[in-house]
Coordinates of C-alpha atoms in Angstrom, one line a residue:
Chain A
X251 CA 3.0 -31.2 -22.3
X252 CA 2.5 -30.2 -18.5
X253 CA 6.3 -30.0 -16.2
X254 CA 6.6 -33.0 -14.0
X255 CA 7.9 -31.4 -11.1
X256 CA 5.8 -31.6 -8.0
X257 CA 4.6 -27.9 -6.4
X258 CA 2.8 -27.3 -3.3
X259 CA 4.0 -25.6 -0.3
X260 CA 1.2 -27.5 2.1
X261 CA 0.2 -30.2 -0.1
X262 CA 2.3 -31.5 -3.1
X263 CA 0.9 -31.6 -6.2
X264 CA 2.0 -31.8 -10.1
X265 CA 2.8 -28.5 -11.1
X266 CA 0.2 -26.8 -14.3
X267 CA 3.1 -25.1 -16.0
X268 CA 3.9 -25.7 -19.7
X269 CA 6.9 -28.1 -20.2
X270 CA 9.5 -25.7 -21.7
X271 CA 12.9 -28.0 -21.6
X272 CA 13.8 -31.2 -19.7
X273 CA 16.2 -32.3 -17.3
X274 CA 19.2 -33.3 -18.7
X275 CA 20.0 -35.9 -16.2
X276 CA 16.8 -37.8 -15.7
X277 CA 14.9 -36.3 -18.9
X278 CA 12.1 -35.4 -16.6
X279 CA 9.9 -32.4 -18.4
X280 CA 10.2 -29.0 -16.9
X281 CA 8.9 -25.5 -17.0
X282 CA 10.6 -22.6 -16.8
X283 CA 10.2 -22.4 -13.0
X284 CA 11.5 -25.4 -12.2
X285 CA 14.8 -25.7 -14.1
X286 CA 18.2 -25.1 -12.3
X287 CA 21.0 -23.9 -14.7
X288 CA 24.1 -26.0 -14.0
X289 CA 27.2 -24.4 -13.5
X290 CA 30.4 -26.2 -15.4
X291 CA 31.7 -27.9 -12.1
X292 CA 28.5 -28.8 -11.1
X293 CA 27.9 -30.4 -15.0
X294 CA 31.5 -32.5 -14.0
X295 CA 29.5 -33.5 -10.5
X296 CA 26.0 -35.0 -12.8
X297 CA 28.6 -36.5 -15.0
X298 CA 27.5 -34.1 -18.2
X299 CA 30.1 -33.6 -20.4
X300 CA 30.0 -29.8 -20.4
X301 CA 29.1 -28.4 -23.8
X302 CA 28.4 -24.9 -25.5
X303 CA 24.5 -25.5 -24.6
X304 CA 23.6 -24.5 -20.7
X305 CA 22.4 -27.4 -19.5
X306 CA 19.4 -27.5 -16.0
X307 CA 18.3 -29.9 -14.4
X308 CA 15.1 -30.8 -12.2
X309 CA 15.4 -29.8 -8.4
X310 CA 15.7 -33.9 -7.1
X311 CA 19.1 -33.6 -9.5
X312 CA 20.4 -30.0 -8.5
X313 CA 20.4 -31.5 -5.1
X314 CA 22.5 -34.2 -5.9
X315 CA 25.1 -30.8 -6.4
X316 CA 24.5 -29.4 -3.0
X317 CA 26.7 -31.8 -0.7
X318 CA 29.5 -31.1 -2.5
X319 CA 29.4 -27.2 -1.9
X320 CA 28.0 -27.5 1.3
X321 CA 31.4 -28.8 2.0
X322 CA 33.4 -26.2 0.4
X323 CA 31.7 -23.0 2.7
X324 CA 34.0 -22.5 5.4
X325 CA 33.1 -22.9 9.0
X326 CA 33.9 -19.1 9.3
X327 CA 31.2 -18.4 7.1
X328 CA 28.5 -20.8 8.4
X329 CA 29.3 -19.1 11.9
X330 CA 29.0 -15.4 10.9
X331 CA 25.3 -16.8 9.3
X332 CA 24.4 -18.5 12.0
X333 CA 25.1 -15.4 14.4
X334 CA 23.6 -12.8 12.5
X335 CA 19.9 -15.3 12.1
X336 CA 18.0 -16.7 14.7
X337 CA 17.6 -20.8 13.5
X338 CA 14.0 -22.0 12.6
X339 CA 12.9 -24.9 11.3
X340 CA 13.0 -23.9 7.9
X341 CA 16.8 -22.3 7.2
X342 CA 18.1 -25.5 6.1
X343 CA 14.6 -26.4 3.7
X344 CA 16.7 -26.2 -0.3
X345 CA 12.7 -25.0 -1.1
X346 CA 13.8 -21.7 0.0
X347 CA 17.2 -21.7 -1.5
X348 CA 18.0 -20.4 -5.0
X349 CA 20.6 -21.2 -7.9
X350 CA 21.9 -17.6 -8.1
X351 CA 24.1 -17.5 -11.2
X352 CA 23.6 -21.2 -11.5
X353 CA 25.2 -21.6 -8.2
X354 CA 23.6 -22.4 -4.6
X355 CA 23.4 -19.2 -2.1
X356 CA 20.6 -18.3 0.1
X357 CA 18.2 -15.6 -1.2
X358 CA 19.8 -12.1 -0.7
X359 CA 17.5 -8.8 0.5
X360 CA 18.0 -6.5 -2.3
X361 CA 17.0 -8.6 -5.7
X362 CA 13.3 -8.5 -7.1
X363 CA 10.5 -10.4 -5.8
X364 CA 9.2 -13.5 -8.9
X365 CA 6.1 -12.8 -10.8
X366 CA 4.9 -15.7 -8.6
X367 CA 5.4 -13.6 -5.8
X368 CA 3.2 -10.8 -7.3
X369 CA 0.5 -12.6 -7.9
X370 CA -0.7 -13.2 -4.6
X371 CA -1.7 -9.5 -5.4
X372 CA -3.4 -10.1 -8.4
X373 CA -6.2 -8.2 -8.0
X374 CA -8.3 -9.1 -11.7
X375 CA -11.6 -11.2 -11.7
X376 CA -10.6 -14.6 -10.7
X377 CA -10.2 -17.1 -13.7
X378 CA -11.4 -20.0 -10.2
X379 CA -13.7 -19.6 -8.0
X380 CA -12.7 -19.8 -4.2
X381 CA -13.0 -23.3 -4.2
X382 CA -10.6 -23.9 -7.2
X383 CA -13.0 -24.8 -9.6
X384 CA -14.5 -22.6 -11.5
X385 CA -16.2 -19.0 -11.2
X386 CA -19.7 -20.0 -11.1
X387 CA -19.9 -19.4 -7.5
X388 CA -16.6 -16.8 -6.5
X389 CA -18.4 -14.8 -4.5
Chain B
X98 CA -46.4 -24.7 -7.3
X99 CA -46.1 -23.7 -3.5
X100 CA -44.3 -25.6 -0.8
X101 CA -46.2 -27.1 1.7
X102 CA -46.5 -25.5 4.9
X103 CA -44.9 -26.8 7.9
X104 CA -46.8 -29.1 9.7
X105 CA -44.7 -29.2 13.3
X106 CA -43.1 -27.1 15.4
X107 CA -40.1 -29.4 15.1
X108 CA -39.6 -28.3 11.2
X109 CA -35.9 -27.0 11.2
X110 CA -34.7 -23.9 9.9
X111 CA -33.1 -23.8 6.5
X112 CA -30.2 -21.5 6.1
X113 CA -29.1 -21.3 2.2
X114 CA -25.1 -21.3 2.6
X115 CA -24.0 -21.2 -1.0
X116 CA -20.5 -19.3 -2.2
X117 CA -17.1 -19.4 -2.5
X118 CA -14.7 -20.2 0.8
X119 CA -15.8 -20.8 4.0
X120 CA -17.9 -17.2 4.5
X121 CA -20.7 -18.2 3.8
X122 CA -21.0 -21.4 6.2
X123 CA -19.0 -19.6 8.6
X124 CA -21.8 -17.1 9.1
X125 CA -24.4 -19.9 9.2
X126 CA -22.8 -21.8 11.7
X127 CA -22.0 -18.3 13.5
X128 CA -26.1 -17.2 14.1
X129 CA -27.3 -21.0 14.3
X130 CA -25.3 -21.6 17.4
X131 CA -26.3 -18.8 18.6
X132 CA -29.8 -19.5 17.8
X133 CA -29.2 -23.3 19.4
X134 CA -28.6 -21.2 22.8
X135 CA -31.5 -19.5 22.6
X136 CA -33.2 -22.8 22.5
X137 CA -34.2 -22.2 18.5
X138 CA -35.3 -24.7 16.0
X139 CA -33.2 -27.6 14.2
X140 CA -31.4 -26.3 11.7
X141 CA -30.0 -27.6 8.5
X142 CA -27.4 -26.3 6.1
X143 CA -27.6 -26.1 2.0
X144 CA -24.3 -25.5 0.9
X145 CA -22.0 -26.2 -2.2
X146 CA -19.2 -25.6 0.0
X147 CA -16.2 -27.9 -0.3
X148 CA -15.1 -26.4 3.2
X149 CA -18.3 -28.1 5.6
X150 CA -15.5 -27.7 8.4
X151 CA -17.7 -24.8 10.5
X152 CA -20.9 -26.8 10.0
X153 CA -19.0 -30.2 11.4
X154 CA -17.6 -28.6 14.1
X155 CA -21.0 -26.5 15.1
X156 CA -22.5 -30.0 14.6
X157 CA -25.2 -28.6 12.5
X158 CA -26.5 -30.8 9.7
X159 CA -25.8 -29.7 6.1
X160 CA -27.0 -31.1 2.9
X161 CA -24.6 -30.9 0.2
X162 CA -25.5 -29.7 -3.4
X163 CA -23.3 -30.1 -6.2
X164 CA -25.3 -28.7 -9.2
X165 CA -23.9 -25.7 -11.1
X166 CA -26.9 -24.7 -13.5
X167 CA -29.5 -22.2 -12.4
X168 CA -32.4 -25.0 -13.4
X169 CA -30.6 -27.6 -12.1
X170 CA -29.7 -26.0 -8.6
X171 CA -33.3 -24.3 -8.6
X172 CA -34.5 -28.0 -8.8
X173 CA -32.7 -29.2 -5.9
X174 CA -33.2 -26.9 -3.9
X175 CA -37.2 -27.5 -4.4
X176 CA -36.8 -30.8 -3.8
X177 CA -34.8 -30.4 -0.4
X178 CA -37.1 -27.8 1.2
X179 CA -40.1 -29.8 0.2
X180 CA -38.6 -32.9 2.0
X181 CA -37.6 -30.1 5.0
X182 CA -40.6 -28.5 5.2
X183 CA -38.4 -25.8 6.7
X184 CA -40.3 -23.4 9.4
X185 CA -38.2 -20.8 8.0
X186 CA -35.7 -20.2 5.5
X187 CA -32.3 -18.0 5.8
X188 CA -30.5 -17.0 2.9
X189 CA -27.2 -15.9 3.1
X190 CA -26.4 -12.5 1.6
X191 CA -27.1 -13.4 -2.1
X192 CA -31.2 -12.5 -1.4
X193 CA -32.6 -14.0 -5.1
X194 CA -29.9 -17.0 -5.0
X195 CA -26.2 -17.3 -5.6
X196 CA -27.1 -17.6 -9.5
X197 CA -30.9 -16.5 -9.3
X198 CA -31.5 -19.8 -8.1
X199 CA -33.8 -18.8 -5.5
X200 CA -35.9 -16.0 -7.7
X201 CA -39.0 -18.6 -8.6
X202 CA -38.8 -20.3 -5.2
X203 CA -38.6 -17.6 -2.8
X204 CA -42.1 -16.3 -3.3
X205 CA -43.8 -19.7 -3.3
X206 CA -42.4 -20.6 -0.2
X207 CA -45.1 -20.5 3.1
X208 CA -42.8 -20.3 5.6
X209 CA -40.6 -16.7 7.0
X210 CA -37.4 -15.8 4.9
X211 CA -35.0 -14.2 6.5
X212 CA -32.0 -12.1 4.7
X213 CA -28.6 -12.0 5.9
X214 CA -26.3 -9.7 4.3
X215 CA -23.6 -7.6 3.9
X216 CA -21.7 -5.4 1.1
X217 CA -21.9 -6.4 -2.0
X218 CA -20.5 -5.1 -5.1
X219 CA -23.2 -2.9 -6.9
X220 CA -23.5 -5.1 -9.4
X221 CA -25.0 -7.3 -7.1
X222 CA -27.1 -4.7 -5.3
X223 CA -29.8 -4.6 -7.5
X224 CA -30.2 -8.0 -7.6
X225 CA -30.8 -8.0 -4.0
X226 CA -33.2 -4.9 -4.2
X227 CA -35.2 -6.3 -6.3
X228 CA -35.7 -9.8 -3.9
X229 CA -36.0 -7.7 -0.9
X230 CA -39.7 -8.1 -0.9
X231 CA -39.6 -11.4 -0.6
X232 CA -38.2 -11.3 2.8
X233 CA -39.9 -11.5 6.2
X234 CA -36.6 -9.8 7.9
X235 CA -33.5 -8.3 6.6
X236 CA -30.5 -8.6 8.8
X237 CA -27.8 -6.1 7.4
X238 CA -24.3 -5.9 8.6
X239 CA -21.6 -4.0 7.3
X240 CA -22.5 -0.5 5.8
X241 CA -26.1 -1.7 4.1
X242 CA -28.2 0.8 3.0
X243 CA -31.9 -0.1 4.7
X244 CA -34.6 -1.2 3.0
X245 CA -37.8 0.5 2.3
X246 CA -41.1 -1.4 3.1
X247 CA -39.3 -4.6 4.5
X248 CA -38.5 -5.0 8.3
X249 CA -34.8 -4.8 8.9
X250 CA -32.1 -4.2 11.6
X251 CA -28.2 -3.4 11.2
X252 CA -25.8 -5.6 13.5
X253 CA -22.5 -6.0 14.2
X254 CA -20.5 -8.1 12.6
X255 CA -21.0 -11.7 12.7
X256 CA -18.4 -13.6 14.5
X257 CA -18.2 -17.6 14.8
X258 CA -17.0 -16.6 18.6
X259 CA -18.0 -14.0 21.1
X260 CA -15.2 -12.3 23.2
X261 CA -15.5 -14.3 25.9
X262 CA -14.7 -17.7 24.3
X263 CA -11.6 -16.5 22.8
X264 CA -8.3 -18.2 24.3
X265 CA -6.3 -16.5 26.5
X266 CA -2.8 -15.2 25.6
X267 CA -0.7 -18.0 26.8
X268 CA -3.2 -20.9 25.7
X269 CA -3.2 -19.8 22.7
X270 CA 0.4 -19.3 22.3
X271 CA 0.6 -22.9 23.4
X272 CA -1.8 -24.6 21.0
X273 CA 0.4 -22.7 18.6
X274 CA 3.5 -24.3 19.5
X275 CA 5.7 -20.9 20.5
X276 CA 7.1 -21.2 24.1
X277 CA 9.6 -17.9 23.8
X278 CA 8.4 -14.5 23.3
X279 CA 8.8 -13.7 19.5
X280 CA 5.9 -12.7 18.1
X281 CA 4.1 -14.4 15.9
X282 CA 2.8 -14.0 12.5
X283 CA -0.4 -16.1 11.2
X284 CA -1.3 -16.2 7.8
X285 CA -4.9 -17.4 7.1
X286 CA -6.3 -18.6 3.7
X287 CA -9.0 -20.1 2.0
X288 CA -8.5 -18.9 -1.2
X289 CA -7.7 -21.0 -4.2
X290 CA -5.0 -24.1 -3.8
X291 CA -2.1 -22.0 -6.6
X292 CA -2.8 -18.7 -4.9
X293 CA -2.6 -20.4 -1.2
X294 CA 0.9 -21.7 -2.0
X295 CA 2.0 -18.8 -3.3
X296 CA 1.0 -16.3 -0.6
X297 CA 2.7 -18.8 2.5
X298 CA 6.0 -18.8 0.0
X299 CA 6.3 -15.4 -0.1
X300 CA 5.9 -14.9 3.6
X301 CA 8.6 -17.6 4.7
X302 CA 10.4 -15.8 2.2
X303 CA 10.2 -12.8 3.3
X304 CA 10.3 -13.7 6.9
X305 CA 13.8 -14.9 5.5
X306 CA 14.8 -12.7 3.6
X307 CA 13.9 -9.6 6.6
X308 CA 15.8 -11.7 9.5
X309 CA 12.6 -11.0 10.9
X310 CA 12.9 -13.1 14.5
X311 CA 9.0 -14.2 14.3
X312 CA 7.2 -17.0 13.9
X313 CA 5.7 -18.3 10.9
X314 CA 2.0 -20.5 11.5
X315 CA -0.4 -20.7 8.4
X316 CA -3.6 -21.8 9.2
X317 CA -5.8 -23.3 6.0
X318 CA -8.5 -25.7 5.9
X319 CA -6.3 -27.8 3.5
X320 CA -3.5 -27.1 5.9
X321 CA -1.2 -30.9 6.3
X322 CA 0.9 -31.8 8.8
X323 CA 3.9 -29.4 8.3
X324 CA 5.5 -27.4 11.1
X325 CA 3.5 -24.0 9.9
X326 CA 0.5 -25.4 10.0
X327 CA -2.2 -24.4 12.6
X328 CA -5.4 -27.3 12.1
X329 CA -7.0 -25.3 15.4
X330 CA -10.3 -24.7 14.3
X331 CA -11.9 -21.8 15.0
X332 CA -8.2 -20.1 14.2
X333 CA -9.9 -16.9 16.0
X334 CA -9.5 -17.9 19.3
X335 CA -6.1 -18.3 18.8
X336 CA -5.9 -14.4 18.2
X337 CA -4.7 -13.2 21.5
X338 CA -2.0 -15.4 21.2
X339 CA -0.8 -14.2 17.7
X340 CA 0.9 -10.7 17.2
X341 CA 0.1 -9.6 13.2
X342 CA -2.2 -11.9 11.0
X343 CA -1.9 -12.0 7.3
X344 CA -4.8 -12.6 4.9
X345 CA -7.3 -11.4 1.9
X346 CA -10.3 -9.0 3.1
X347 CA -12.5 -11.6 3.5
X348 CA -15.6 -10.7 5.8
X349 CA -14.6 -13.2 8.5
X350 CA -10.9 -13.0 8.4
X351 CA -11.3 -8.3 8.2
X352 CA -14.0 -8.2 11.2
X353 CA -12.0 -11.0 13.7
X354 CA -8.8 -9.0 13.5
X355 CA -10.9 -5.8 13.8
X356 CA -12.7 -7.4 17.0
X357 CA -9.7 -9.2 18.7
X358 CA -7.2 -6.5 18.2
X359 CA -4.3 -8.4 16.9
X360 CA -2.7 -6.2 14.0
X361 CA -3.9 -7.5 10.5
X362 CA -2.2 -7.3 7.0
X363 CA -4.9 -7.5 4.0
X364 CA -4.1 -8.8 0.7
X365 CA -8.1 -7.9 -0.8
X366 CA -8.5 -10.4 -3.6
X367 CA -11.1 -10.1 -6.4
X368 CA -14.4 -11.7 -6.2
X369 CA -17.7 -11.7 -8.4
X370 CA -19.8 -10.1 -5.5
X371 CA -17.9 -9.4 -2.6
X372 CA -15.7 -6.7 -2.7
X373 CA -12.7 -6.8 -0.2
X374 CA -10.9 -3.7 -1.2
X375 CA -13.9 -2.1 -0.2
X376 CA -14.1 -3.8 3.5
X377 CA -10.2 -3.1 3.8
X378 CA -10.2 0.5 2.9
X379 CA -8.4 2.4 6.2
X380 CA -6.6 -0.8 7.1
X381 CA -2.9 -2.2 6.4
X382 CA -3.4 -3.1 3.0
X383 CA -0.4 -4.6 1.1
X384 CA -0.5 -4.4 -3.1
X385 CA 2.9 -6.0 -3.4
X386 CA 5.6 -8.0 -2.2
X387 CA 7.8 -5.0 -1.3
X388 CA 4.8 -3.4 0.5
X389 CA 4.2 -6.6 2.5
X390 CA 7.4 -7.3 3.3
X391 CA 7.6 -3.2 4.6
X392 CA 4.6 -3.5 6.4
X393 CA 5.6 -6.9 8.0
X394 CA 8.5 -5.9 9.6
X395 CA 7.3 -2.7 11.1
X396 CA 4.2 -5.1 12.5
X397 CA 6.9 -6.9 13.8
X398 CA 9.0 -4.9 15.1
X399 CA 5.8 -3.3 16.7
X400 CA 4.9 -5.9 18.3
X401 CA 6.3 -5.1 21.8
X402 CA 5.2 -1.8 22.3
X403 CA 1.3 -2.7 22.0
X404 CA -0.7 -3.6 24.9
X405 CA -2.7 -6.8 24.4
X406 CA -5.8 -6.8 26.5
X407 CA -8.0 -9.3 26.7
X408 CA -10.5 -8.3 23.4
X409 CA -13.8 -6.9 24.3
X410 CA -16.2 -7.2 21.4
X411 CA -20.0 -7.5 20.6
X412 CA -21.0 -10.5 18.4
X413 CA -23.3 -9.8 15.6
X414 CA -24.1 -13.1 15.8
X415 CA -25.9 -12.5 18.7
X416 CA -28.1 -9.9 17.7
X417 CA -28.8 -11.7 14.9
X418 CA -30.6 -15.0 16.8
X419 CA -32.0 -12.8 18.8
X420 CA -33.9 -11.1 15.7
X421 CA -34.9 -14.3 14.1
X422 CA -35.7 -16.0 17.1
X423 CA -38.5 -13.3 17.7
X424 CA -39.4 -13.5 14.4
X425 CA -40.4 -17.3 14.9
X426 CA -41.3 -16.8 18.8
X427 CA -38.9 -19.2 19.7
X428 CA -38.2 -17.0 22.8
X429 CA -40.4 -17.3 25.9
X430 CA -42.2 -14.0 26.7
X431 CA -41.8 -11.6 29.5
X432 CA -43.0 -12.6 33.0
X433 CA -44.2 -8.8 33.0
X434 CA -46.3 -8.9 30.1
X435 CA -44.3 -5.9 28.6
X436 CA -44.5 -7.6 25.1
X437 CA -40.4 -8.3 24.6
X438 CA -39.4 -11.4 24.6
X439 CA -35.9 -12.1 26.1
X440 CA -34.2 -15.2 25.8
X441 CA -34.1 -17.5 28.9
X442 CA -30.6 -16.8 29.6
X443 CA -31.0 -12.8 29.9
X444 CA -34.1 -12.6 31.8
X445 CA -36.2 -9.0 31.8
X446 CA -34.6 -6.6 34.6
X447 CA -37.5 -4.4 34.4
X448 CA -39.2 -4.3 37.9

């Protein structure tokens, strides 16, 4: 069974990864790199009774987290971040956001790049051609 | 069975456009524009591209062949250049057919054949030995080794635009949507849909991740309406206004940063034929995130300390109409009989 979430930086799409859990709010199936681990507060917020099990969730429920803690930064701390980084159109996109720890804080410089990220460098014979379809005519 | 000859003058040239990405059509729309300003032939394109956007904006004409079999595509094609009754045939770099599609048809054809090519992986090299004879005219750019018994000439790289159509700094930096002075960092793709999305995550990303006070614009044929995205076609004459571009080694992408001087970043990506890590030997070249993300910021932080003048560059695509054009005659002689034809816009400056 193939994750429902959408993918797609440019266009969305349905993502091609193998479904690997589900969410355990809205049941939707999910691969590995689309599931958010919930932290126990945050299991309180989706109304999940917290259990031994770690529950996740899909992204469209995460968010429904994210209001909540957004509140709970300080106004010290959003100043300091917005002093030290110019503001583009992006900083506020949750895309580019991550649940460290199974909490919400920006990326940080220092941890490891995904395997996703690596394999823009993948550098072995193309399973698709240019054109996405097959290899017949990579060239 | 041979193809019947051409029967008028007005029988268009047939360039053979097939491959992955836009390459391919990008260099046919590159030399017959060219060859449209020398006052050449009609021309029509035979492409399985899903990518026709250089051939719609040229406005040349391009027939669309889906078929994925050697027999199959070798079929078609027959069929199309009987109905064309081409007065000459160009075949882009693969020289007996992207699949050997063109091995059986190339020798029955009446008309010239003209080779356009570049470097190829040497698996593919003998391949294109081997079809050389077939040709009329070899046109070789990159570093080609010449061919024995065949008429050829070297060129510079093809470009879809000469120096001088090129924006300048400001316009460009306009269509872009930037009205401050922080650099900006273009990534350009036409690579596969997953490995697209990937490569424009990683640079906002990074670009995050670094505090690096830049611009992000991604430029991609399948590009949407998002705040990145740069739908300017051709993206190269927004070079001036950009200050590092990010990409694979493809031909096009590796000789337009070379030519417009902006600073490039090369990913080199694996393909059956062409061989990018090759073409981007000597150049920034980035085999990881970490490494990108290095050699992004010092390209960045770069950025003020290089002079930007306007780029000065000769088009290969030039050179290359003006070879098949003599080929044909399409160019009126010399006024002073000294056998060289020159086209109409360049008249003879011998006394």
């Amino acid at each position: 069974m193939r994750c429902e979430e959408k993918t797609g930086f440019l266009m969305l799409r349905r993502c091609e990864g193998p479904a690997e859990t589900q969410c355990s709010v809205c049941g939707k199936q999910l691969c590995s790199e689309h599931t958010f681990a919930l932290s126990p507060d945050q299991m309180t917020m989706l109304s999940i009774q917290p259990t031994t099990t770690r529950a996740v969730v899909c992204l469209a429920c995460f968010r429904k987290t994210q209001p909540q803690q957004a509140r709970q930064a300080t106004q010290a701390s959003q100043a300091a971040d917005q002093r030290r980084r110019p503001m583009f159109a992006d900083d506020n996109d949750p895309y580019y956001r991550y649940p460290y720890y199974g909490s919400y804080h920006p990326y940080l410089w220092g941890s490891d790049f995904s395997d996703r990220d690596r394999r823009v460098f993948d550098r072995q014979e193309a399973r698709t051609g240019d054109h996405g379809t097959d290899s017949t005519f990579d060239s | 069975m041979g193809l019947i000859p051409p029967s008028t003058v007005d029988a268009p040239i047939v360039y053979y456009a097939f491959g992955g990405g836009m390459g391919h059509v990008t260099r046919a729309a590159a030399i017959l524009r060219q060859l449209r300003r020398l006052g050449g032939a009609p021309a029509v394109v035979l492409t399985n591209t899903t990518f026709p956007q250089p051939l719609q904006h040229e406005k040349i004409p391009y027939r669309h062949i889906t078929a994925q079999a050697t027999d199959e595509l070798t079929q078609q094609l027959r069929q199309h250049l009987t109905d064309l009754t081409p007065r000459a045939v160009i075949v882009d770099v693969f020289a007996d057919g992207i699949i050997g599609d063109l091995s059986s048809i190339l020798p029955t054809l009446p008309c010239p054949k003209v080779l356009i090519t570049r470097h190829v992986r040497a698996s593919h090299q003998q391949n294109r030995a081997r079809a050389a004879a077939c040709y009329d005219l070899i046109i070789m750019t990159e570093d080609v080794t010449p061919f024995a018994q065949v008429r050829s000439c070297s060129c510079e790289p093809i470009l879809i635009r000469s120096a001088g159509e090129l924006f300048t700094r400001e316009a460009a930096r306009e269509v872009l949507g930037v009205d401050d002075d922080a650099p900006i960092v273009l990534a350009v793709s036409t690579g596969s849909v997953a490995w697209e999305d990937d490569f424009f995550r990683l640079l906002q990303k990074i670009r995050q991740r670094k505090h690096l006070r830049a611009h992000l614009r991604v430029a991609s044929p399948r590009a949407s309406a998002t705040e990145y995205a740069v739908t300017h076609y051709p993206i190269v004459e927004l070079f001036p206004g950009v200050d590092v571009v990010v990409g694979a080694g493809g031909y096009n992408l590796f000789h337009e940063v070379l030519a417009s001087g902006v600073q490039g970043i090369f990913l080199p990506q694996h393909r059956r034929i062409d061989d990018q890590t090759w073409r981007t030997q000597g150049a920034r070249v980035a085999q990881s995130p970490e490494e990108l993300a290095m050699l992004l910021e010092q390209a960045v932080h770069a950025t003020p300390t290089i002079p930007r003048e306007l780029p000065c560059y000769a088009n290969g695509a030039e050179t290359a109409a003006r070879e098949i054009a003599n080929l044909l005659n399409l160019l009126p002689q010399c006024s002073c009989h000294c056998a060289h034809s020159v086209p109409i816009a360049a008249p003879c400056s011998r006394p």
